[in-house]
């Protein structure tokens, strides 16, 4: 079965610290995405990638970097974590062609103190 | 730019009640529209995809339609059950914009037994 896994599942970070969230997919999908979820805002796209070693900015990229070292792995990096980045982060993957379904991971709850 | 408006933030129903959730969209292209469902503690998952105006998509007792004239799309279910309690997101992919999705802010459905 297609699967997207995320690690860690939860994390507490200090303001100004560096945070790396990891995502791994076994779907053989070309596209991978990072979203953040906040009450009242729904899901907002931070970064996405359609091929290894390349990333694209989404709708809210400020304060975040992304890395796609292989087709299966996609990381989200917060170089200087801030209080406003407290949220739940979801990774997703999707294929190409006529199927646009995105498969989501279970999410990472990040709390910045 | 593209946008999806989902006005109903929270809906509380009793079992066997009728569910109707509405979203409006704005795009310059030809959209493909989706409904995703997120159960507590999980990532979102695709519920329905609607690709043709005035045609219905259906899954798990839910039906979705969209009206090109009013740029709106709807999710409905005749008789909800407690297990339908979840957050429902509408989403849109613009025709020529790769595989990015724009999500609404979500409707939290609580079904009382």
Coordinates of N, CA, C and O in Angstrom, one line a residue, chain A residues 31 33 35 37 40 42-43 45 48 90 96-97 100-102 104-105, chain B residues 32 34 36 38 42-44 46 49 89 93 99-101 103-105:
Chain A
X31 N 6.0 14.0 -7.4 CA 5.7 15.2 -6.6 C 5.7 15.0 -5.1 O 5.1 14.0 -4.7
X33 N 5.2 17.4 -1.3 CA 4.7 18.7 -0.9 C 4.9 18.8 0.6 O 4.8 17.8 1.3
X35 N 3.0 21.1 3.7 CA 1.9 22.0 4.1 C 2.0 22.3 5.6 O 2.5 21.5 6.3
X37 N -0.7 23.4 8.7 CA -2.1 23.4 9.1 C -2.3 24.2 10.3 O -1.7 24.0 11.4
X40 N -8.3 27.9 11.3 CA -8.7 29.1 10.6 C -8.0 29.3 9.2 O -8.5 30.2 8.4
X42 N -6.6 26.4 7.4 CA -6.6 25.2 6.7 C -5.2 24.7 6.3 O -4.3 24.9 7.1
X43 N -5.0 24.2 5.1 CA -3.7 23.7 4.7 C -3.1 24.7 3.7 O -3.8 25.1 2.7
X45 N 0.4 25.6 1.4 CA 1.5 25.0 0.8 C 2.8 25.8 1.0 O 2.8 27.0 0.7
X48 N 7.3 22.7 -2.6 CA 7.0 21.4 -3.2 C 8.1 21.1 -4.2 O 9.0 21.9 -4.4
X90 N 2.3 18.8 7.4 CA 2.0 17.6 6.6 C 2.8 17.5 5.4 O 3.0 18.5 4.7
X96 N 1.7 11.7 -11.5 CA 1.4 12.6 -12.6 C 0.4 11.9 -13.5 O -0.2 10.9 -13.2
X97 N 0.1 12.6 -14.6 CA -1.0 12.0 -15.5 C -2.3 12.5 -15.0 O -2.5 13.6 -14.5
X100 N -4.7 13.0 -9.8 CA -4.1 14.2 -9.1 C -4.2 13.9 -7.6 O -3.9 14.9 -6.8
X101 N -4.5 12.8 -7.1 CA -4.7 12.5 -5.7 C -3.4 12.7 -5.0 O -2.4 12.2 -5.4
X102 N -3.5 13.5 -3.9 CA -2.3 13.6 -3.0 C -2.5 12.7 -1.8 O -3.5 12.7 -1.2
X104 N -1.3 11.9 1.9 CA -0.7 12.7 3.0 C -0.1 11.7 4.1 O -0.6 10.6 4.3
X105 N 0.9 12.3 4.7 CA 1.5 11.6 5.9 C 0.6 11.9 7.1 O -0.3 12.7 7.0
Chain B
X32 N -9.9 21.5 -11.6 CA -10.4 20.2 -11.2 C -10.6 20.4 -9.7 O -9.8 20.9 -9.0
X34 N -11.9 19.0 -5.7 CA -11.7 17.9 -4.8 C -12.4 18.1 -3.5 O -12.5 19.3 -3.0
X36 N -11.5 16.6 0.3 CA -10.6 15.7 1.2 C -11.2 15.7 2.6 O -11.9 16.6 3.0
X38 N -10.4 14.6 6.7 CA -9.3 14.4 7.7 C -10.0 14.0 9.0 O -10.7 14.7 9.7
X42 N -5.1 12.0 12.0 CA -4.6 11.5 10.7 C -4.4 12.7 9.7 O -4.8 13.8 9.9
X43 N -3.7 12.3 8.6 CA -3.6 13.3 7.5 C -4.8 13.3 6.6 O -5.6 12.3 6.7
X44 N -5.0 14.3 5.9 CA -6.2 14.3 4.9 C -6.1 13.2 3.9 O -5.0 12.8 3.6
X46 N -8.2 11.8 0.2 CA -9.1 12.1 -0.9 C -10.5 11.4 -0.6 O -10.5 10.2 -0.4
X49 N -13.4 13.4 -6.2 CA -12.8 14.3 -7.3 C -14.0 14.6 -8.2 O -14.7 13.7 -8.7
X89 N -12.3 19.3 3.7 CA -11.7 20.4 2.9 C -12.1 20.3 1.5 O -12.0 19.2 0.8
X93 N -7.4 22.3 -8.2 CA -6.2 22.3 -9.0 C -6.6 23.1 -10.3 O -7.5 22.8 -11.0
X99 N 0.6 20.3 -10.4 CA -0.2 19.4 -9.5 C -0.4 20.1 -8.2 O -0.8 19.4 -7.2
X100 N -0.2 21.4 -8.1 CA -0.5 22.1 -6.9 C -2.0 22.1 -6.6 O -2.8 22.3 -7.5
X101 N -2.4 22.0 -5.3 CA -3.7 22.2 -4.9 C -3.9 23.5 -4.0 O -3.0 23.8 -3.2
X103 N -6.3 24.8 -1.1 CA -7.3 24.2 -0.2 C -8.2 25.3 0.4 O -7.7 26.5 0.7
X104 N -9.4 25.0 0.7 CA -10.2 25.8 1.6 C -9.8 25.7 3.0 O -8.9 24.9 3.3
X105 N -10.5 26.4 3.9 CA -10.0 26.5 5.3 C -10.6 25.3 6.2 O -10.3 25.2 7.3

